[in-house]
Amino acid sequence: MNAPTVTLEAGSDAAGPLFRLRGQLGFAGVPGVLASGRQLFPASGVVRLDLGGLDNVNSAGLALLLEWQHEFRHSGREMKLLNIPRTLVNIARVSELEPILAIPA
């Protein structure tokens, strides 16, 4: 079995809690990261997610972010994406999902 291709790291900076995705966010890594996020993310407030450490992302990664967005909205939380890779922006644009993920134009 292959090792996870993506990791979710919890940390903080001057603005508060900060979560970072690193690696390749694709089909192989999404299930593990989905479960990790459910355990790590706070139950309330804003979840800042830095995507700058992603080397690669595909439609499975977009689906993960949409699932988190849905869960956050349902529970009254907010997800704020930082350092969004161009590849993800392009996939979201083609899929007309930029507004749902609050990706700046």
PDB file of C-alpha atoms in Angstrom:
ATOM      1  CA  MET A   1       0.000   0.000   0.000  1.00  0.00           C
ATOM      2  CA  ASN A   2       1.319   3.445  -0.896  1.00  0.00           C
ATOM      3  CA  ALA A   3       2.003   6.103   1.719  1.00  0.00           C
ATOM      4  CA  PRO A   4      -0.369   9.078   1.894  1.00  0.00           C
ATOM      5  CA  THR A   5       0.333  11.600  -0.822  1.00  0.00           C
ATOM      6  CA  VAL A   6      -0.935  14.564   1.170  1.00  0.00           C
ATOM      7  CA  THR A   7      -0.775  15.654   4.799  1.00  0.00           C
ATOM      8  CA  LEU A   8      -2.843  18.045   6.868  1.00  0.00           C
ATOM      9  CA  GLU A   9      -0.855  19.922   9.493  1.00  0.00           C
ATOM     10  CA  ALA A  10      -2.268  21.967  12.356  1.00  0.00           C
ATOM     11  CA  GLY A  11      -0.433  25.063  13.532  1.00  0.00           C
ATOM     12  CA  SER A  12      -0.962  28.715  14.260  1.00  0.00           C
ATOM     13  CA  ASP A  13       0.327  32.169  13.488  1.00  0.00           C
ATOM     14  CA  ALA A  14      -0.373  35.654  14.823  1.00  0.00           C
ATOM     15  CA  ALA A  15      -3.929  35.502  13.406  1.00  0.00           C
ATOM     16  CA  GLY A  16      -4.797  32.228  15.162  1.00  0.00           C
ATOM     17  CA  PRO A  17      -5.156  28.565  14.142  1.00  0.00           C
ATOM     18  CA  LEU A  18      -3.815  27.732  10.693  1.00  0.00           C
ATOM     19  CA  PHE A  19      -4.028  24.416   8.862  1.00  0.00           C
ATOM     20  CA  ARG A  20      -1.732  23.488   5.978  1.00  0.00           C
ATOM     21  CA  LEU A  21      -2.152  20.921   3.233  1.00  0.00           C
ATOM     22  CA  ARG A  22       1.119  19.633   1.799  1.00  0.00           C
ATOM     23  CA  GLY A  23       1.879  17.199  -1.003  1.00  0.00           C
ATOM     24  CA  GLN A  24      -0.303  15.888  -3.791  1.00  0.00           C
ATOM     25  CA  LEU A  25      -4.032  16.274  -3.175  1.00  0.00           C
ATOM     26  CA  GLY A  26      -5.600  13.647  -5.376  1.00  0.00           C
ATOM     27  CA  PHE A  27      -7.719  10.508  -5.288  1.00  0.00           C
ATOM     28  CA  ALA A  28      -5.305   8.476  -3.122  1.00  0.00           C
ATOM     29  CA  GLY A  29      -4.945  11.051  -0.362  1.00  0.00           C
ATOM     30  CA  VAL A  30      -8.435  12.501  -0.028  1.00  0.00           C
ATOM     31  CA  PRO A  31     -10.037   9.865   2.272  1.00  0.00           C
ATOM     32  CA  GLY A  32      -7.298  10.130   4.900  1.00  0.00           C
ATOM     33  CA  VAL A  33      -7.174  13.916   4.808  1.00  0.00           C
ATOM     34  CA  LEU A  34     -10.973  14.132   5.019  1.00  0.00           C
ATOM     35  CA  ALA A  35     -10.887  12.077   8.222  1.00  0.00           C
ATOM     36  CA  SER A  36      -7.930  14.059   9.622  1.00  0.00           C
ATOM     37  CA  GLY A  37      -9.698  17.348   9.019  1.00  0.00           C
ATOM     38  CA  ARG A  38     -12.792  16.182  10.837  1.00  0.00           C
ATOM     39  CA  GLN A  39     -10.616  15.425  13.868  1.00  0.00           C
ATOM     40  CA  LEU A  40      -8.362  18.506  13.729  1.00  0.00           C
ATOM     41  CA  PHE A  41     -10.638  21.368  12.711  1.00  0.00           C
ATOM     42  CA  PRO A  42     -12.197  23.381  15.537  1.00  0.00           C
ATOM     43  CA  ALA A  43     -15.930  23.023  16.172  1.00  0.00           C
ATOM     44  CA  SER A  44     -16.575  26.742  15.685  1.00  0.00           C
ATOM     45  CA  GLY A  45     -15.166  29.856  14.081  1.00  0.00           C
ATOM     46  CA  VAL A  46     -13.076  30.361  10.991  1.00  0.00           C
ATOM     47  CA  VAL A  47     -10.878  27.580   9.651  1.00  0.00           C
ATOM     48  CA  ARG A  48      -7.947  29.035   7.712  1.00  0.00           C
ATOM     49  CA  LEU A  49      -6.516  26.517   5.277  1.00  0.00           C
ATOM     50  CA  ASP A  50      -3.189  27.225   3.554  1.00  0.00           C
ATOM     51  CA  LEU A  51      -2.929  25.385   0.232  1.00  0.00           C
ATOM     52  CA  GLY A  52       0.495  26.791  -0.682  1.00  0.00           C
ATOM     53  CA  GLY A  53       2.248  23.501   0.138  1.00  0.00           C
ATOM     54  CA  LEU A  54       0.357  21.515  -2.480  1.00  0.00           C
ATOM     55  CA  ASP A  55       2.534  20.248  -5.309  1.00  0.00           C
ATOM     56  CA  ASN A  56      -0.417  18.962  -7.285  1.00  0.00           C
ATOM     57  CA  VAL A  57      -4.203  18.978  -6.988  1.00  0.00           C
ATOM     58  CA  ASN A  58      -6.955  17.438  -9.112  1.00  0.00           C
ATOM     59  CA  SER A  59     -10.737  17.185  -9.110  1.00  0.00           C
ATOM     60  CA  ALA A  60     -10.655  14.899  -6.061  1.00  0.00           C
ATOM     61  CA  GLY A  61      -8.979  17.716  -4.153  1.00  0.00           C
ATOM     62  CA  LEU A  62     -11.683  20.099  -5.287  1.00  0.00           C
ATOM     63  CA  ALA A  63     -14.318  17.617  -4.122  1.00  0.00           C
ATOM     64  CA  LEU A  64     -12.640  17.458  -0.703  1.00  0.00           C
ATOM     65  CA  LEU A  65     -12.725  21.232  -0.333  1.00  0.00           C
ATOM     66  CA  LEU A  66     -16.380  21.300  -1.379  1.00  0.00           C
ATOM     67  CA  GLU A  67     -17.216  18.642   1.223  1.00  0.00           C
ATOM     68  CA  TRP A  68     -15.424  20.617   3.948  1.00  0.00           C
ATOM     69  CA  GLN A  69     -17.163  23.802   2.814  1.00  0.00           C
ATOM     70  CA  HIS A  70     -20.523  22.057   3.064  1.00  0.00           C
ATOM     71  CA  GLU A  71     -19.737  20.692   6.538  1.00  0.00           C
ATOM     72  CA  PHE A  72     -18.510  24.080   7.764  1.00  0.00           C
ATOM     73  CA  ARG A  73     -21.556  25.963   6.524  1.00  0.00           C
ATOM     74  CA  HIS A  74     -23.867  23.353   8.012  1.00  0.00           C
ATOM     75  CA  SER A  75     -22.204  23.780  11.431  1.00  0.00           C
ATOM     76  CA  GLY A  76     -21.946  27.592  11.300  1.00  0.00           C
ATOM     77  CA  ARG A  77     -18.213  27.663  10.618  1.00  0.00           C
ATOM     78  CA  GLU A  78     -16.336  29.378   7.822  1.00  0.00           C
ATOM     79  CA  MET A  79     -13.476  28.076   5.674  1.00  0.00           C
ATOM     80  CA  LYS A  80     -10.964  30.580   4.381  1.00  0.00           C
ATOM     81  CA  LEU A  81      -8.568  29.330   1.695  1.00  0.00           C
ATOM     82  CA  LEU A  82      -5.078  30.827   1.492  1.00  0.00           C
ATOM     83  CA  ASN A  83      -2.403  30.503  -1.213  1.00  0.00           C
ATOM     84  CA  ILE A  84      -4.694  28.682  -3.628  1.00  0.00           C
ATOM     85  CA  PRO A  85      -2.736  26.887  -6.376  1.00  0.00           C
ATOM     86  CA  ARG A  86      -3.460  28.047  -9.928  1.00  0.00           C
ATOM     87  CA  THR A  87      -4.417  24.484 -10.913  1.00  0.00           C
ATOM     88  CA  LEU A  88      -7.178  24.446  -8.308  1.00  0.00           C
ATOM     89  CA  VAL A  89      -8.405  27.876  -9.382  1.00  0.00           C
ATOM     90  CA  ASN A  90      -8.602  26.643 -12.976  1.00  0.00           C
ATOM     91  CA  ILE A  91     -10.526  23.472 -12.045  1.00  0.00           C
ATOM     92  CA  ALA A  92     -12.954  25.501  -9.929  1.00  0.00           C
ATOM     93  CA  ARG A  93     -13.398  28.055 -12.726  1.00  0.00           C
ATOM     94  CA  VAL A  94     -14.153  25.421 -15.374  1.00  0.00           C
ATOM     95  CA  SER A  95     -16.588  23.760 -12.960  1.00  0.00           C
ATOM     96  CA  GLU A  96     -18.153  27.144 -12.096  1.00  0.00           C
ATOM     97  CA  LEU A  97     -17.460  26.510  -8.397  1.00  0.00           C
ATOM     98  CA  GLU A  98     -15.352  29.580  -7.576  1.00  0.00           C
ATOM     99  CA  PRO A  99     -18.208  31.336  -5.728  1.00  0.00           C
ATOM    100  CA  ILE A 100     -18.971  28.290  -3.583  1.00  0.00           C
ATOM    101  CA  LEU A 101     -15.364  28.059  -2.409  1.00  0.00           C
ATOM    102  CA  ALA A 102     -15.050  31.856  -2.191  1.00  0.00           C
ATOM    103  CA  ILE A 103     -12.078  31.851  -4.549  1.00  0.00           C
ATOM    104  CA  PRO A 104     -11.228  35.441  -5.476  1.00  0.00           C
ATOM    105  CA  ALA A 105     -11.716  36.268  -9.158  1.00  0.00           C
TER     106      ALA A 105
END
